[in-house]
Amino acid sequence: MAAFDALAADYDVTFSETILGGVLRARVHERLAHGLPVGGRVLELNCGTGVDAVWLARRGHSVLATDVSPAMVAHAALAARRAGAAIEARIDTAVLALEDLSVLSGTERPFDAALSNFGGLNCVADVTAVLADLAALVRPGGRAWLCIMGPLVPWEWVWFAGRGDWSSARRRLRRNPRWRGLPLQYPTVRSVRRAARATGWAPVRVDGLAALVPPPFAESFAGRHPRLVAGLDRLERRLAHTAPVVWTADHYLIELVHR
Ligand SMILES: C[S@@+](CC[C@H](N)C(=O)[O-])C[C@H]1O[C@@H](n2cnc3c(N)ncnc32)[C@H](O)[C@@H]1O
């Protein structure tokens, strides 16, 4: 996965350690902290540089952190090592594509939960197939949190159109969207809910992330207006599960229970 391999070295500086990256990840962590069983075993999909794996391990969970990009997985393993021996002992890493999850069936005991954070699922053609494979890996009653980039983002239209960048403004509305040559899709909440129900999952909650809060591309705005961003974050937390926020968010976080 050359596109993501090339991104790995700078990923934390350009996303995880930014103001907006931090705001959005904190919102995901709040939902995880609320729903994860104590000391559970978590399958992390598209783990990137391992920020969530380390966070989960610090909370006492054991994690199998997977990603299609060998460079991302190498960074995740390094992050685990840097977090200290006790944390590293709770994190295993593996190069594994979302499309190949079925190779874990039979080799792994069931997981208590799964996490796909920040857009990995936008890179697969068939979300239903991934959810079906995941259902075979997570125990009944176990949960999955999927954080997916949404299709309609007014913040993005205004931000890029205001700069005369019409191509970026309508990038999610294209028939065959691509990023660095990689085909992407922006599934609606409704289509993911339908795919979940068809594969043995019950959707229990959806939160919009960055409908009012600026999305990560607007980091320069966040740097200039930290108090405004904090206020928008407070407001968005109250409205996160309402339809207008869910439908117009940069990402949405859908929580599923395996029936
Ligand atoms: C935006 S990053 C998110 C990384 C991490 N989850 C986080 O929260 O920072 C998207 C990740 O998805 C991974 N990815 C993309 N396509 C994938 C696929 N088909 N299978 C597994 N991982 C994939 C990329 O390598 C990248 O690490």
Coordinates of C-alpha atoms and ligand atoms in Angstrom, one line a residue:
M1 CA 0.0 0.0 0.0
A2 CA 2.4 2.6 -1.3
A3 CA 0.2 5.6 -0.7
F4 CA 0.0 4.9 3.0
D5 CA 3.6 3.7 3.3
A6 CA 4.7 7.1 2.1
L7 CA 2.5 8.8 4.6
A8 CA 3.6 6.8 7.7
A9 CA 6.6 8.8 8.8
D10 CA 4.7 12.1 8.9
Y11 CA 1.3 10.8 9.9
D12 CA 1.5 11.7 13.5
V13 CA 2.8 15.2 12.9
T14 CA 0.3 15.9 10.2
F15 CA -2.7 14.4 11.9
S16 CA -2.4 12.7 15.3
E17 CA -0.6 15.5 17.0
T18 CA -2.7 18.3 15.4
I19 CA -5.3 20.3 17.3
L20 CA -8.2 18.9 15.2
G21 CA -6.7 15.3 15.1
G22 CA -6.6 15.4 18.9
V23 CA -10.2 16.8 19.2
L24 CA -11.6 14.1 16.9
R25 CA -9.6 11.2 18.4
A26 CA -10.7 12.2 21.9
R27 CA -14.3 11.9 20.8
V28 CA -13.7 8.4 19.5
H29 CA -11.9 7.5 22.8
E30 CA -14.8 8.7 24.8
R31 CA -17.2 6.3 23.0
L32 CA -14.7 3.4 23.4
A33 CA -14.2 4.1 27.1
H34 CA -17.9 4.0 27.5
G35 CA -18.5 0.7 25.7
L36 CA -15.4 -1.5 25.9
P37 CA -15.4 -4.3 28.4
V38 CA -12.7 -4.1 31.1
G39 CA -9.5 -5.8 29.9
G40 CA -11.1 -7.0 26.7
R41 CA -9.2 -8.2 23.6
V42 CA -9.5 -5.8 20.7
L43 CA -8.9 -6.4 17.0
E44 CA -7.7 -3.1 15.6
L45 CA -8.2 -2.7 11.8
N46 CA -6.2 -0.1 9.8
C47 CA -4.3 0.8 12.9
G48 CA -2.0 3.4 11.3
T49 CA 0.9 4.4 13.6
G50 CA -0.6 2.7 16.6
V51 CA -1.9 5.7 18.6
D52 CA -5.2 3.9 19.4
A53 CA -3.4 0.6 20.1
V54 CA -1.2 2.3 22.8
W55 CA -4.3 4.1 24.2
L56 CA -6.2 0.8 24.4
A57 CA -3.2 -1.1 26.0
R58 CA -2.8 1.7 28.6
R59 CA -6.4 1.0 29.6
G60 CA -5.6 -2.6 30.1
H61 CA -6.8 -4.1 26.8
S62 CA -4.8 -6.5 24.7
V63 CA -4.7 -5.5 21.1
L64 CA -4.0 -7.1 17.7
A65 CA -3.2 -4.0 15.6
T66 CA -3.4 -4.6 11.9
D67 CA -2.9 -2.5 8.8
V68 CA -2.3 -3.1 5.1
S69 CA 0.7 -0.8 5.1
P70 CA 4.0 -2.4 6.3
A71 CA 5.4 1.1 7.1
M72 CA 2.3 2.0 9.3
V73 CA 2.6 -1.4 11.1
A74 CA 6.3 -0.7 11.7
H75 CA 5.5 2.6 13.2
A76 CA 2.7 1.0 15.4
A77 CA 5.2 -1.6 16.7
L78 CA 7.7 1.2 17.4
A79 CA 5.0 3.2 19.3
A80 CA 4.2 0.1 21.4
R81 CA 7.9 -0.4 22.2
R82 CA 8.4 3.3 23.1
A83 CA 5.4 3.1 25.5
G84 CA 7.3 0.6 27.7
A85 CA 7.5 -3.1 28.3
A86 CA 4.1 -3.5 30.0
I87 CA 2.3 -1.8 27.2
E88 CA 4.3 -3.5 24.4
A89 CA 3.4 -6.9 26.0
R90 CA -0.3 -6.2 25.4
I91 CA 0.1 -5.2 21.7
D92 CA 0.7 -7.6 18.7
T93 CA 1.0 -6.1 15.2
A94 CA 0.4 -7.7 11.8
V95 CA 0.3 -6.5 8.2
L96 CA -3.2 -7.4 7.2
A97 CA -5.6 -5.9 4.7
L98 CA -9.3 -5.4 5.6
E99 CA -10.1 -7.5 2.7
D100 CA -8.2 -10.5 4.2
L101 CA -9.6 -10.6 7.7
S102 CA -10.8 -14.1 7.1
V103 CA -7.3 -15.5 7.4
L104 CA -7.6 -14.8 11.2
S105 CA -10.6 -17.2 11.5
G106 CA -9.6 -20.4 13.2
T107 CA -6.2 -19.0 14.2
E108 CA -7.4 -16.5 16.8
R109 CA -9.8 -16.9 19.7
P110 CA -12.8 -14.6 19.5
F111 CA -12.2 -10.9 20.1
D112 CA -14.3 -8.8 22.5
A113 CA -14.3 -5.8 20.2
A114 CA -13.1 -4.3 17.0
L115 CA -12.1 -0.8 16.0
S116 CA -11.6 0.7 12.6
N117 CA -10.6 4.4 13.2
F118 CA -10.4 7.3 10.7
G119 CA -11.2 6.1 7.3
G120 CA -9.7 2.7 6.6
L121 CA -13.1 1.4 5.5
N122 CA -13.3 4.2 2.9
C123 CA -10.5 2.4 1.1
V124 CA -12.4 -0.9 0.6
A125 CA -14.8 -1.6 -2.2
D126 CA -17.0 -4.0 -0.2
V127 CA -17.8 -2.9 3.4
T128 CA -20.4 -5.7 3.7
A129 CA -17.7 -8.4 3.1
V130 CA -15.5 -6.8 5.7
L131 CA -18.4 -6.8 8.2
A132 CA -19.2 -10.4 7.5
D133 CA -15.5 -11.5 8.1
L134 CA -15.5 -9.4 11.3
A135 CA -18.7 -11.1 12.6
A136 CA -16.8 -14.4 12.5
L137 CA -14.0 -12.9 14.6
V138 CA -15.9 -10.9 17.3
R139 CA -17.8 -12.9 20.0
P140 CA -21.6 -12.6 20.2
G141 CA -22.4 -9.5 22.3
G142 CA -19.0 -8.0 21.3
R143 CA -18.9 -4.5 19.8
A144 CA -17.3 -2.8 16.8
W145 CA -16.6 0.9 16.3
L146 CA -16.2 2.0 12.7
C147 CA -15.1 5.6 12.0
I148 CA -15.8 6.3 8.4
M149 CA -15.5 9.5 6.2
G150 CA -19.0 10.7 5.2
P151 CA -20.2 11.7 1.8
L152 CA -21.6 15.2 2.5
V153 CA -19.4 17.8 4.2
P154 CA -20.5 21.4 3.9
W155 CA -17.4 22.5 5.8
E156 CA -15.3 21.0 3.0
W157 CA -17.4 22.7 0.3
V158 CA -17.1 26.2 1.9
W159 CA -13.4 25.8 2.8
F160 CA -12.2 24.8 -0.6
A161 CA -14.7 26.7 -2.7
G162 CA -13.7 29.8 -0.8
R163 CA -10.1 29.2 -2.0
G164 CA -11.2 28.6 -5.6
D165 CA -10.3 24.9 -5.3
W166 CA -13.4 23.5 -6.8
S167 CA -11.8 20.1 -7.4
S168 CA -11.2 19.5 -3.7
A169 CA -14.6 21.0 -2.8
R170 CA -16.4 18.3 -4.7
R171 CA -13.9 15.5 -4.2
R172 CA -16.4 13.3 -2.2
L173 CA -19.2 13.9 -4.8
R174 CA -17.3 12.4 -7.7
R175 CA -18.5 9.2 -9.3
N176 CA -15.1 7.4 -8.8
P177 CA -13.3 9.3 -6.1
R178 CA -9.5 8.7 -5.8
W179 CA -6.8 9.7 -3.4
R180 CA -3.2 9.4 -4.6
G181 CA -4.4 6.9 -7.2
L182 CA -6.3 4.8 -4.6
P183 CA -10.0 4.3 -5.2
L184 CA -12.1 5.5 -2.3
Q185 CA -15.8 5.4 -1.4
Y186 CA -17.8 7.5 1.0
P187 CA -20.6 5.2 2.1
T188 CA -23.7 6.7 3.7
V189 CA -24.7 5.9 7.3
R190 CA -27.7 4.2 5.9
S191 CA -25.7 1.9 3.6
V192 CA -23.4 0.9 6.5
R193 CA -26.3 0.3 8.8
R194 CA -27.8 -2.0 6.1
A195 CA -24.5 -3.8 5.6
A196 CA -24.3 -4.3 9.4
R197 CA -27.8 -5.7 9.7
A198 CA -27.2 -8.1 6.8
T199 CA -24.0 -9.5 8.4
G200 CA -25.2 -10.2 12.0
W201 CA -24.6 -6.8 13.6
A202 CA -27.0 -4.5 15.3
P203 CA -26.2 -0.7 14.9
V204 CA -26.6 0.9 18.3
R205 CA -25.4 4.4 17.9
V206 CA -23.9 6.9 15.4
D207 CA -22.0 10.0 16.2
G208 CA -21.0 12.7 13.7
L209 CA -17.4 14.0 14.0
A210 CA -16.5 17.4 12.6
A211 CA -19.8 18.7 11.2
L212 CA -19.5 21.9 13.4
V213 CA -15.9 21.4 14.5
P214 CA -13.7 22.1 11.5
P215 CA -12.4 18.9 9.8
P216 CA -8.6 18.2 9.9
F217 CA -7.8 20.0 6.6
A218 CA -8.8 23.3 8.4
E219 CA -6.0 23.0 11.0
S220 CA -4.8 26.6 10.2
F221 CA -8.3 27.9 11.2
A222 CA -8.2 25.9 14.4
G223 CA -4.7 27.3 15.2
R224 CA -6.1 30.9 14.8
H225 CA -9.4 30.3 16.7
P226 CA -8.8 27.8 19.5
R227 CA -11.6 29.1 21.7
L228 CA -14.1 29.0 18.9
V229 CA -13.1 25.4 18.1
A230 CA -13.4 24.4 21.8
G231 CA -16.9 26.0 21.8
L232 CA -17.9 24.1 18.6
D233 CA -16.6 20.9 20.1
R234 CA -18.8 21.4 23.2
L235 CA -21.8 22.1 21.1
E236 CA -21.1 19.2 18.7
R237 CA -20.7 16.8 21.6
R238 CA -24.3 17.6 22.6
L239 CA -25.7 17.3 19.1
A240 CA -23.4 14.5 17.8
H241 CA -26.0 11.8 17.4
T242 CA -28.6 14.1 15.8
A243 CA -29.4 13.7 12.1
P244 CA -28.0 17.0 10.8
V245 CA -24.7 16.5 12.5
V246 CA -24.4 12.8 11.5
W247 CA -25.3 13.5 7.9
T248 CA -22.9 16.4 7.4
A249 CA -19.9 15.2 9.4
D250 CA -16.4 14.7 8.0
H251 CA -16.4 11.3 9.8
Y252 CA -19.1 9.4 11.5
L253 CA -18.5 6.8 14.2
I254 CA -20.9 3.9 14.1
E255 CA -21.1 1.5 17.0
L256 CA -22.3 -2.1 16.4
V257 CA -23.1 -5.0 18.6
H258 CA -22.6 -8.5 17.3
R259 CA -26.0 -10.3 17.7
Ligands
LIG1 C1 -6.3 7.8 7.9 S1 -5.3 6.4 8.4 C2 -6.0 6.0 10.0 C3 -5.0 5.3 10.9 C4 -5.4 5.0 12.3 N1 -6.5 4.2 12.4 C5 -5.6 6.3 13.1 O1 -6.6 6.3 13.8 O2 -4.8 7.2 13.0 C6 -6.0 5.1 7.4 C7 -5.3 3.8 7.6 O3 -6.0 2.8 6.8 C8 -5.0 1.9 6.3 N2 -5.7 1.2 5.2 C9 -6.1 1.7 4.0 N3 -6.6 0.7 3.2 C10 -6.6 -0.4 4.0 C11 -6.9 -1.8 3.7 N4 -7.5 -2.1 2.6 N5 -6.7 -2.7 4.7 C12 -6.1 -2.3 5.9 N6 -5.7 -1.1 6.2 C13 -5.9 -0.1 5.2 C14 -3.9 2.8 5.9 O4 -2.7 2.1 5.7 C15 -3.9 3.8 7.0 O5 -3.0 3.3 8.0

